[in-house]
Coordinates of C-alpha atoms in Angstrom, one line a residue:
Chain A
M132 CA 124.1 86.0 107.3
T133 CA 127.2 87.2 105.4
R134 CA 130.3 85.1 104.8
S135 CA 132.4 87.0 107.2
E136 CA 129.9 86.4 110.1
R137 CA 130.4 82.5 109.8
P138 CA 132.7 81.0 112.8
V139 CA 135.7 78.9 111.8
D140 CA 136.2 76.3 114.7
D141 CA 133.6 74.2 116.7
A142 CA 133.7 76.2 119.9
A143 CA 132.8 79.4 118.2
R144 CA 130.2 77.6 116.0
T145 CA 128.3 76.3 119.1
A146 CA 128.4 79.6 120.8
F147 CA 127.2 81.4 117.5
H148 CA 124.3 79.0 117.2
R149 CA 123.6 79.5 121.1
R150 CA 123.4 83.3 120.3
R151 CA 121.2 82.8 117.2
R152 CA 118.7 80.7 119.3
L153 CA 118.7 83.3 122.2
A154 CA 118.1 86.2 119.9
G155 CA 115.3 84.0 118.5
S156 CA 113.8 83.6 121.9
V157 CA 114.3 87.3 122.6
F158 CA 112.6 88.5 119.7
A159 CA 109.6 86.0 120.1
V160 CA 109.2 87.8 123.6
V161 CA 109.5 91.2 122.3
C162 CA 106.9 90.5 119.7
G163 CA 104.5 88.8 122.2
A164 CA 105.2 91.9 124.5
A165 CA 104.3 94.3 121.7
T166 CA 101.0 92.5 121.1
L167 CA 100.1 92.9 124.6
V168 CA 100.6 96.7 124.6
G169 CA 97.2 96.8 122.7
V170 CA 95.5 94.4 124.8
V171 CA 96.7 96.0 128.1
A172 CA 95.7 99.5 126.8
L173 CA 92.3 98.2 126.2
A174 CA 92.0 96.6 129.6
V175 CA 93.3 99.9 131.3
L176 CA 90.9 101.9 129.1
L177 CA 88.0 99.9 130.3
A178 CA 89.0 99.6 133.8
D179 CA 89.3 103.4 134.0
V180 CA 86.1 104.1 132.5
F181 CA 84.2 101.6 134.6
A182 CA 85.8 102.7 138.0
D183 CA 84.7 106.3 137.2
G184 CA 81.3 105.8 135.7
F185 CA 79.8 102.6 137.1
R186 CA 78.1 104.0 140.1
E187 CA 76.4 106.8 137.9
L188 CA 74.7 104.0 135.9
D189 CA 71.3 103.4 136.8
V190 CA 67.8 103.6 135.3
A191 CA 67.3 107.3 136.0
F192 CA 70.4 108.0 134.0
L193 CA 68.9 106.4 131.0
T194 CA 65.5 108.1 131.3
S195 CA 66.7 111.6 132.4
F196 CA 67.5 114.6 130.1
A197 CA 70.8 116.6 130.4
S198 CA 70.9 119.0 133.3
R199 CA 72.9 121.7 134.8
F200 CA 72.6 119.6 138.1
P201 CA 75.1 116.5 137.5
E202 CA 73.1 114.3 140.0
R203 CA 69.8 114.9 137.9
A204 CA 71.6 114.6 134.5
G205 CA 71.0 111.6 132.2
I206 CA 71.4 110.6 128.6
K207 CA 67.9 110.2 127.3
A208 CA 68.2 112.7 124.7
A209 CA 71.5 111.4 123.3
L210 CA 70.6 107.8 123.3
A211 CA 67.3 108.6 121.4
G212 CA 69.5 110.9 119.0
S213 CA 72.1 108.1 118.5
I214 CA 69.2 105.6 117.5
W215 CA 67.8 108.2 115.2
I216 CA 70.8 109.0 113.4
V217 CA 72.1 105.5 113.0
S218 CA 68.7 104.1 111.7
L219 CA 68.6 106.9 109.2
T220 CA 72.1 106.5 108.1
A221 CA 71.5 102.7 107.5
L222 CA 68.3 103.4 105.5
I223 CA 70.1 105.6 103.4
A224 CA 73.6 104.3 103.2
F225 CA 72.9 100.6 102.8
P226 CA 70.8 100.2 99.7
L227 CA 73.0 103.0 97.8
S228 CA 76.1 101.2 98.9
V229 CA 75.0 97.6 98.0
A230 CA 73.7 98.9 94.8
A231 CA 77.3 100.4 94.0
A232 CA 79.1 97.3 95.0
I233 CA 76.9 95.2 92.6
Y234 CA 77.6 97.4 90.1
L235 CA 81.4 97.4 90.6
E236 CA 81.5 93.5 91.0
E237 CA 78.8 92.1 88.8
Y238 CA 78.2 94.7 86.0
A239 CA 81.2 97.2 85.6
P240 CA 83.3 96.5 82.5
R241 CA 87.1 96.7 82.7
S242 CA 87.4 100.1 81.8
W243 CA 89.2 103.4 83.0
V244 CA 85.7 104.7 84.4
T245 CA 85.4 101.6 86.7
R246 CA 88.9 101.9 87.7
A247 CA 88.5 105.5 88.6
I248 CA 85.4 104.9 90.5
Q249 CA 87.2 102.3 92.3
T250 CA 90.3 104.4 93.3
N251 CA 87.9 107.2 94.2
I252 CA 85.8 105.0 96.8
A253 CA 89.4 103.9 98.3
N254 CA 90.2 107.5 98.6
L255 CA 87.0 108.5 100.1
A256 CA 87.4 105.8 102.8
G257 CA 90.7 107.7 103.8
V258 CA 89.3 111.1 104.1
P259 CA 89.3 112.3 107.7
S260 CA 85.9 112.4 109.2
I261 CA 85.8 116.0 110.0
V262 CA 86.3 116.7 106.2
Y263 CA 82.8 115.1 105.8
G264 CA 81.5 117.5 108.6
I265 CA 82.7 120.5 106.6
L266 CA 80.9 119.1 103.7
G267 CA 77.7 118.4 105.6
L268 CA 77.9 122.1 107.0
A269 CA 78.1 123.7 103.6
L270 CA 76.1 121.4 101.5
F271 CA 73.1 120.2 103.9
V272 CA 73.1 122.8 106.8
R273 CA 73.6 125.9 104.6
A274 CA 73.0 125.2 101.0
L275 CA 70.2 123.0 101.1
G276 CA 68.7 125.0 104.2
L277 CA 68.2 121.6 106.1
D278 CA 69.6 123.5 109.2
R279 CA 70.9 121.8 112.2
S280 CA 68.6 118.8 112.1
V281 CA 68.5 115.0 112.4
I282 CA 68.4 114.7 108.6
S283 CA 71.6 116.8 108.1
G284 CA 73.4 114.6 110.4
A285 CA 72.3 111.3 109.1
L286 CA 73.2 112.4 105.5
T287 CA 76.6 113.5 106.6
L288 CA 77.2 110.1 108.2
S289 CA 75.8 108.4 105.2
L290 CA 78.5 109.8 103.0
L291 CA 81.0 108.9 105.6
V292 CA 80.1 105.3 106.0
M293 CA 79.1 104.6 102.1
P294 CA 82.8 103.9 101.0
V295 CA 83.4 101.5 103.9
I296 CA 80.1 99.7 103.3
I297 CA 80.8 99.5 99.4
M298 CA 84.3 98.0 100.0
A299 CA 82.9 95.4 102.5
A300 CA 80.0 94.4 100.2
Q301 CA 82.4 94.0 97.3
E302 CA 84.5 91.8 99.2
A303 CA 81.5 89.7 100.3
L304 CA 80.2 89.6 96.6
R305 CA 83.8 88.6 95.3
A306 CA 83.7 85.6 97.8
V307 CA 80.8 84.2 96.0
P308 CA 82.2 81.3 93.9
S309 CA 82.0 82.1 90.1
T310 CA 80.7 78.7 89.6
I311 CA 77.3 79.7 91.1
R312 CA 77.0 82.4 88.7
E313 CA 78.0 80.2 85.6
A314 CA 75.6 77.6 86.6
A315 CA 72.7 80.4 86.8
Y316 CA 73.7 81.8 83.5
G317 CA 73.8 78.2 82.0
L318 CA 70.0 77.9 82.9
G319 CA 69.3 80.9 80.9
A320 CA 69.1 83.6 83.7
T321 CA 69.8 87.2 82.9
R322 CA 72.4 89.0 84.8
W323 CA 70.1 90.7 87.3
Q324 CA 68.3 87.3 87.9
V325 CA 71.5 85.9 88.7
V326 CA 72.6 88.7 91.3
R327 CA 69.2 88.7 92.9
T328 CA 68.4 85.0 93.3
Q329 CA 71.9 83.7 93.8
V330 CA 74.8 85.9 94.4
L331 CA 73.1 88.5 96.7
P332 CA 71.6 85.9 99.1
M333 CA 74.8 84.2 99.4
A334 CA 76.6 87.3 99.9
M335 CA 74.2 89.0 102.1
P336 CA 75.8 87.7 105.6
G337 CA 79.0 89.3 104.8
I338 CA 77.4 92.6 103.4
L339 CA 75.4 92.9 106.7
T340 CA 78.6 92.1 108.8
G341 CA 80.5 94.9 106.8
T342 CA 77.3 97.2 107.2
I343 CA 77.0 96.6 110.8
L344 CA 80.6 97.4 111.5
A345 CA 80.5 100.5 109.4
L346 CA 77.5 101.7 111.3
S347 CA 79.1 101.0 114.7
R348 CA 81.7 103.6 113.5
A349 CA 79.1 105.9 112.5
V350 CA 77.7 105.6 116.3
G351 CA 81.0 106.6 117.7
E352 CA 81.5 109.6 115.3
T353 CA 81.6 112.8 116.9
A354 CA 83.5 115.6 115.1
P355 CA 81.2 115.7 111.8
L356 CA 78.1 116.0 113.9
I357 CA 79.7 119.0 115.8
M358 CA 80.2 120.4 112.6
V359 CA 76.7 119.9 111.3
G360 CA 75.4 121.5 114.5
A361 CA 74.3 118.8 116.7
V362 CA 73.8 120.2 120.1
G363 CA 75.4 119.3 123.4
F364 CA 72.5 120.2 125.7
L365 CA 69.1 119.1 124.8
A366 CA 65.9 118.4 127.0
F367 CA 63.7 116.7 124.3
T368 CA 64.2 113.7 122.1
P369 CA 63.8 114.1 118.3
Q370 CA 60.2 113.8 116.9
G371 CA 61.0 114.3 113.2
L372 CA 63.8 114.6 110.6
S373 CA 64.0 118.4 111.0
D374 CA 64.3 118.7 114.8
S375 CA 67.8 119.4 116.5
F376 CA 69.4 116.5 118.0
T377 CA 72.4 115.2 120.1
V378 CA 74.2 112.1 120.0
L379 CA 75.8 109.8 122.8
P380 CA 79.7 110.8 121.8
L381 CA 78.6 114.4 121.7
Q382 CA 76.7 114.3 125.1
I383 CA 80.1 112.6 126.7
Y384 CA 82.2 115.2 125.0
N385 CA 80.2 117.9 126.5
W386 CA 80.5 116.5 129.8
V387 CA 84.2 115.8 129.5
S388 CA 84.9 119.2 128.5
R389 CA 83.4 120.5 132.0
P390 CA 86.0 120.8 134.6
Q391 CA 83.9 119.3 137.4
D392 CA 84.5 115.8 138.5
E393 CA 80.8 115.0 138.9
F394 CA 80.3 115.7 135.2
R395 CA 83.6 113.6 134.4
A396 CA 81.9 110.7 136.3
L397 CA 78.7 111.3 134.0
A398 CA 80.8 111.0 131.1
A399 CA 82.3 107.7 132.0
A400 CA 78.6 106.4 132.6
G401 CA 77.8 107.8 129.2
I402 CA 80.9 106.0 127.6
I403 CA 79.5 102.6 129.3
V404 CA 76.2 103.0 127.5
L405 CA 78.0 103.9 124.3
L406 CA 80.4 101.1 124.4
T407 CA 77.5 98.6 125.4
L408 CA 75.6 99.7 122.2
L409 CA 78.9 99.1 120.2
L410 CA 79.7 95.8 121.5
T411 CA 76.3 94.5 120.9
M412 CA 76.3 95.8 117.5
N413 CA 79.8 94.1 117.2
A414 CA 78.5 90.9 118.7
V415 CA 75.5 90.7 116.1
A416 CA 78.1 91.3 113.2
I417 CA 80.4 88.4 114.4
I418 CA 77.7 85.9 114.9
L419 CA 76.7 86.7 111.4
R420 CA 80.2 86.3 110.2
N421 CA 80.6 82.8 112.1
R422 CA 77.5 81.6 110.5
Y423 CA 78.4 82.8 107.1
S424 CA 82.0 81.2 107.4
S425 CA 80.7 77.8 108.8
R426 CA 78.5 77.6 105.8
S427 CA 80.9 78.1 103.0
Chain B
M191 CA 57.1 76.7 68.0
A192 CA 58.8 80.1 67.1
P193 CA 60.6 81.7 69.7
D194 CA 58.8 84.4 71.6
L195 CA 60.7 87.6 70.8
T196 CA 58.5 89.9 72.9
Y197 CA 59.2 87.9 75.8
K198 CA 62.9 88.3 75.4
R199 CA 62.5 92.0 74.8
S200 CA 60.5 92.7 78.0
R201 CA 63.1 90.8 79.9
N202 CA 65.9 92.9 78.5
V203 CA 64.6 96.5 79.0
P204 CA 64.4 96.3 82.8
E205 CA 67.8 94.6 82.7
Q206 CA 69.3 97.6 81.0
V207 CA 67.4 100.0 83.5
I208 CA 68.7 98.1 86.7
G209 CA 72.2 98.2 85.1
G210 CA 71.9 101.9 84.7
V211 CA 70.5 102.5 88.0
L212 CA 73.4 100.5 89.7
F213 CA 75.9 102.4 87.7
L214 CA 74.4 105.8 88.9
C215 CA 74.8 104.6 92.4
A216 CA 78.4 103.7 91.8
A217 CA 79.0 107.0 90.1
A218 CA 77.3 109.0 92.9
S219 CA 80.5 108.3 94.9
T220 CA 82.4 110.6 92.5
L221 CA 79.9 113.0 93.2
V222 CA 81.0 113.0 96.8
T223 CA 84.4 113.7 96.1
L224 CA 83.3 116.5 93.8
G225 CA 81.3 117.9 96.3
V226 CA 83.9 118.0 99.0
V227 CA 86.5 119.5 96.6
A228 CA 83.9 122.1 95.4
V229 CA 82.8 123.3 98.9
L230 CA 86.5 123.3 99.9
L231 CA 87.6 125.3 97.1
R232 CA 84.8 127.8 97.1
E233 CA 85.4 129.0 100.5
T234 CA 89.0 128.7 100.4
I235 CA 89.3 130.9 97.4
A236 CA 87.3 133.4 99.2
F237 CA 89.6 133.0 102.1
F238 CA 92.6 133.7 100.1
G239 CA 91.0 137.1 98.7
E240 CA 91.5 138.4 102.2
V241 CA 94.5 136.6 103.4
T242 CA 97.5 136.1 101.3
V243 CA 98.8 132.8 100.5
V244 CA 102.2 133.6 101.8
E245 CA 100.9 134.8 104.9
F246 CA 98.8 131.5 105.5
V247 CA 101.8 129.4 104.7
T248 CA 104.7 131.1 106.3
G249 CA 103.0 132.8 109.2
T250 CA 103.8 131.6 112.7
R251 CA 100.9 133.1 114.4
W252 CA 97.1 131.7 114.2
E253 CA 95.0 134.1 115.9
P254 CA 91.9 134.5 113.5
M255 CA 89.4 135.6 116.4
F256 CA 91.7 138.3 117.9
Q257 CA 91.2 142.0 117.4
E258 CA 94.5 141.9 115.4
K259 CA 94.1 139.0 113.5
H260 CA 96.9 136.6 112.2
F261 CA 96.4 133.6 109.7
G262 CA 99.6 131.7 109.8
V263 CA 98.7 128.1 109.5
L264 CA 102.0 126.9 110.6
P265 CA 101.2 126.4 114.3
L266 CA 98.3 124.3 113.6
L267 CA 100.0 122.3 111.1
A268 CA 103.0 121.8 113.5
G269 CA 100.5 120.5 116.2
S270 CA 99.1 118.2 113.9
V271 CA 102.7 116.8 112.7
Q272 CA 103.9 116.7 116.2
V273 CA 100.9 114.6 117.4
A274 CA 101.1 112.2 114.4
A275 CA 105.0 111.9 114.6
C276 CA 104.8 111.0 118.4
A277 CA 101.8 108.6 117.7
A278 CA 103.8 107.0 114.9
V279 CA 106.9 106.5 117.3
I280 CA 104.4 104.3 119.4
A281 CA 102.1 102.6 117.0
L282 CA 104.6 101.7 114.2
P283 CA 107.1 99.4 116.0
V284 CA 104.3 98.0 118.3
G285 CA 102.0 97.4 115.3
L286 CA 104.4 95.9 113.1
L287 CA 105.7 93.5 116.0
T288 CA 102.0 92.7 116.8
A289 CA 101.7 91.8 113.2
I290 CA 104.8 89.7 113.1
F291 CA 103.6 87.8 116.4
L292 CA 100.1 87.2 114.9
S293 CA 101.3 85.9 111.4
E294 CA 104.5 84.0 112.4
Y295 CA 104.2 83.0 115.9
A296 CA 100.7 82.8 117.0
G297 CA 98.9 79.6 116.8
P298 CA 95.2 79.5 115.8
R299 CA 93.8 79.7 119.3
V300 CA 96.0 82.6 120.4
Q301 CA 95.1 84.5 117.2
G302 CA 91.4 83.6 117.9
I303 CA 91.6 85.5 121.2
L304 CA 94.0 88.6 120.2
K305 CA 92.3 89.5 116.8
P306 CA 88.9 90.3 118.2
L307 CA 90.6 92.1 121.3
L308 CA 92.3 94.1 118.6
E309 CA 89.2 94.8 116.5
I310 CA 87.5 96.0 119.9
L311 CA 90.4 98.4 120.2
A312 CA 90.0 99.7 116.7
G313 CA 86.1 100.1 117.2
I314 CA 86.5 102.1 120.4
P315 CA 85.0 105.7 119.6
T316 CA 87.7 108.5 119.7
V317 CA 85.8 110.3 122.1
V318 CA 86.5 107.7 124.6
Y319 CA 90.2 107.8 123.8
G320 CA 89.9 111.6 124.6
Y321 CA 88.5 110.8 127.9
F322 CA 91.0 108.1 128.6
A323 CA 93.8 110.6 127.9
L324 CA 92.3 113.4 129.9
T325 CA 91.5 111.4 133.1
F326 CA 94.3 108.8 132.9
V327 CA 97.2 109.4 130.8
T328 CA 97.6 113.2 131.7
P329 CA 97.6 112.7 135.5
L330 CA 100.0 109.9 134.9
L331 CA 102.3 112.3 132.8
R332 CA 101.9 115.0 135.4
T333 CA 103.2 112.7 138.4
V334 CA 106.2 111.9 136.2
F335 CA 106.8 115.5 134.8
P336 CA 105.1 117.8 137.1
S337 CA 105.4 120.8 134.8
T338 CA 103.1 119.2 132.2
D339 CA 100.2 121.4 131.2
V340 CA 96.5 120.1 131.8
F341 CA 96.2 120.0 128.1
N342 CA 99.2 118.7 126.5
A343 CA 100.4 117.1 123.1
A344 CA 102.1 114.2 124.8
S345 CA 99.0 112.7 126.4
A346 CA 96.9 113.1 123.2
S347 CA 99.9 111.5 121.2
V348 CA 100.0 108.6 123.5
V349 CA 96.2 107.8 122.9
V350 CA 96.5 108.6 119.2
G351 CA 99.2 106.0 119.1
I352 CA 97.3 103.3 121.0
M353 CA 94.3 104.1 118.6
I354 CA 96.3 103.5 115.4
I355 CA 98.0 100.3 116.5
P356 CA 95.3 98.1 115.1
T357 CA 95.3 99.8 111.8
V358 CA 99.2 99.0 111.4
A359 CA 98.8 95.4 112.8
S360 CA 96.0 94.4 110.7
L361 CA 97.3 95.7 107.5
S362 CA 100.6 94.7 108.2
E363 CA 99.6 91.4 109.1
D364 CA 97.6 90.8 105.8
A365 CA 100.9 91.9 104.1
L366 CA 102.9 89.1 106.0
R367 CA 100.5 86.4 105.4
A368 CA 100.4 87.3 101.5
V369 CA 104.1 86.1 101.5
P370 CA 104.1 82.5 100.1
Q371 CA 104.7 79.7 102.6
A372 CA 107.4 78.3 100.0
L373 CA 109.5 81.3 101.0
R374 CA 109.6 80.6 104.6
E375 CA 110.0 77.0 104.0
G376 CA 113.0 77.6 101.8
A377 CA 114.7 79.6 104.5
Y378 CA 114.1 77.1 107.2
G379 CA 115.5 74.4 105.0
L380 CA 118.7 76.5 104.8
G381 CA 118.7 76.5 108.6
A382 CA 117.6 79.7 109.4
T383 CA 115.8 80.4 112.7
K384 CA 112.2 81.7 113.1
L385 CA 113.9 85.2 113.9
E386 CA 116.0 85.1 110.7
V387 CA 113.0 83.9 108.6
S388 CA 110.7 86.8 109.9
T389 CA 113.1 89.5 109.7
R390 CA 115.3 88.7 106.6
V391 CA 112.7 86.9 104.5
V392 CA 109.1 87.6 105.2
V393 CA 109.4 91.3 106.5
P394 CA 111.4 92.4 103.3
A395 CA 108.9 90.4 101.1
A396 CA 106.0 92.3 102.6
L397 CA 107.8 95.7 102.8
S398 CA 105.5 97.5 100.4
G399 CA 102.4 96.4 102.4
I400 CA 103.8 97.2 105.8
I401 CA 104.9 100.8 104.5
A402 CA 101.5 101.4 103.0
S403 CA 100.2 100.5 106.4
F404 CA 102.6 102.9 108.1
I405 CA 101.5 105.8 105.7
L406 CA 97.9 105.0 106.3
A407 CA 98.0 104.9 109.9
I408 CA 100.0 108.4 110.2
S409 CA 97.4 109.8 107.7
R410 CA 94.7 108.7 110.3
A411 CA 96.6 110.2 113.1
I412 CA 96.8 113.5 111.3
G413 CA 93.0 113.3 110.7
E414 CA 92.2 112.4 114.3
T415 CA 90.0 114.8 115.8
M416 CA 88.2 114.3 119.3
A417 CA 90.9 112.7 121.3
V418 CA 93.0 115.8 120.2
V419 CA 90.5 118.2 121.0
I420 CA 89.9 116.8 124.4
A421 CA 93.4 116.1 125.4
A422 CA 95.7 118.4 123.6
G423 CA 94.0 121.8 124.2
N424 CA 93.1 124.8 122.1
L425 CA 96.2 126.8 122.0
P426 CA 97.8 127.5 118.6
N427 CA 101.4 127.0 119.9
L428 CA 104.5 126.7 117.6
T429 CA 106.5 124.4 120.0
L430 CA 108.5 121.2 120.1
N431 CA 107.8 120.7 123.7
P432 CA 105.2 117.7 123.9
L433 CA 104.3 118.7 127.4
E434 CA 102.8 122.1 126.3
S435 CA 99.2 122.9 125.2
I436 CA 98.9 122.9 121.4
Q437 CA 96.2 123.0 118.9
T438 CA 95.9 120.9 115.7
M439 CA 94.1 121.5 112.3
T440 CA 91.2 119.4 113.4
A441 CA 90.9 120.8 116.9
Y442 CA 90.9 124.3 115.5
I443 CA 88.0 123.3 113.1
V444 CA 86.1 121.9 116.0
Q445 CA 86.8 124.7 118.2
A446 CA 85.7 127.4 115.5
S447 CA 82.3 125.4 114.7
L448 CA 81.6 125.3 118.2
G449 CA 81.3 129.0 118.5
D450 CA 79.1 131.1 116.2
T451 CA 80.6 131.4 112.8
P452 CA 78.0 133.2 110.4
Q453 CA 78.4 132.2 106.8
G454 CA 80.5 134.8 104.8
T455 CA 82.8 135.9 107.7
I456 CA 86.6 135.4 107.7
V457 CA 86.3 133.0 110.5
Y458 CA 83.7 130.8 108.7
R459 CA 86.3 130.6 105.8
T460 CA 89.2 129.6 108.0
L461 CA 87.3 126.5 108.7
F462 CA 87.5 125.7 104.7
A463 CA 91.1 126.8 104.5
V464 CA 92.2 124.6 107.1
G465 CA 89.8 121.7 106.0
M466 CA 91.5 122.1 102.6
T467 CA 95.0 121.9 104.1
L468 CA 94.0 118.7 106.1
F469 CA 92.2 117.0 103.1
L470 CA 95.2 117.7 100.7
I471 CA 97.6 116.2 103.2
T472 CA 95.7 113.3 104.0
L473 CA 94.7 112.6 100.3
A474 CA 98.3 113.0 99.3
M475 CA 99.4 110.2 102.0
N476 CA 96.6 107.9 100.9
I477 CA 97.6 108.2 97.3
L478 CA 101.3 107.7 98.3
S479 CA 100.5 104.5 100.1
Q480 CA 98.5 103.0 97.2
W481 CA 101.4 104.0 95.0
V482 CA 103.8 102.3 97.3
L483 CA 101.6 99.2 97.3
A484 CA 101.4 99.1 93.5
R485 CA 105.1 100.2 92.7
F486 CA 106.8 97.8 95.2
R487 CA 104.6 95.0 95.4
E488 CA 106.5 91.6 94.9
E489 CA 104.6 89.2 92.6
Y490 CA 104.7 85.6 93.5
Q491 CA 102.9 83.0 91.6

């Protein structure tokens, strides 16, 4: 507060302080209300989806293929496709990302090369997902001739989630106290022995949490998979890496973009399935994180 | 007993191999960036062999699939900027106030409830936000403004705004939390109220982190795809009216790749030219946010 604002006599001073306290209360309420905007939006969104989609949800919906007739349509192909894609993405992205994180945290010298790699990873995490789709289309689908297949989709999503997993894994590795490393070195362990037997096991819950959260982002991705040619209408589940595929969010998009209300309801039911899958993954991540934080 | 040198050697060779393999994994991430740039550059150069840079940058009509083709990117750019700007109007104040509430006002129990909820909000797939925009926000807008198009920029902006609230809130909260407690205590000691401490001490001290979070959130809004594809329409339209149907850069890329786009055609190349524009804009914003963080960081020790 500036000198000129300061009141001179007692009555004015009392009024001034009352105003300050009132402003404080108003601000607290405004902040609380702003916080509720996000919470209310989440509640309304979930209510909207459940109101539209809950009655469509039954066993037949989970075990039927897509159909021109809304009453017969289901999400079997999309659910199977999503599980294929996320499993493959995990298999490809997890080892590469953890290796990269171990290098950056435990091995890398403080040099411009390390800084460049680090900056590059941070920037990759900010690239819009659709740009990864363009890369996937040009590189995997066209240049490598993998065509519109499960493996093209999984490779594209692997590139997308790797920067996120690397940064989460780095954070987990950084949280391991350096005394652990020093003690192991003191016993004559080599760098790799320190990493493999001490640092990595301690950091693993954190790494897994970050990985699961990144993969749950991959499960919800639509745009890059449209780019690499996932199809919206499929009457079989993928049997191999080179089969064509669809995924839950793409099936949902396909239904949303039809004007009939019946398909909108199917989309809502599909969203419930997708959100259930995501919440399950998040719950696993949170349980891992809580066990981890209670131990350290 | 003499030291067993062969043992030491055999232990060191795999050590170096492992170090090398780990380095390759880290270095591979730079290959991804190079791949993105190379792929975008190759087709973009081919695109500019057929369309002049001037037409692309200054043209006001985007009609690549019509008989008489026009390749002015301005309508798409304006669409993206409009959605991002309107989303920012919602998300920046709400996100910052949420961050202040979480870091300065909420106790641990309230935080324990609110933060997971915000994480869930951040984790909801964008296609779900698109559905929400189309089936809830748009009908609501149409009861208030009956002239609203079925597909309109306002509806997309609202959901993109909601979508980026967690980005602003969590990054700003980190910045607010990094302000040392001693600064707050100093201000309280001088008789400041919580409002004064928050807005005149903590927020200014965390300003670089807050601005960086704003820039990142806007960059995310520009790159946002599915909600905009579903809710904002597919009509490249140079307009300021948020109730009209528009098309963003991301929505065009999706629309064009849903159709049949054989390699080597001009439509195939537009994907890359528009993608390059999008990539450069978001990259510039990400670099800007890192620069703000580094340049204006207040160091407290």
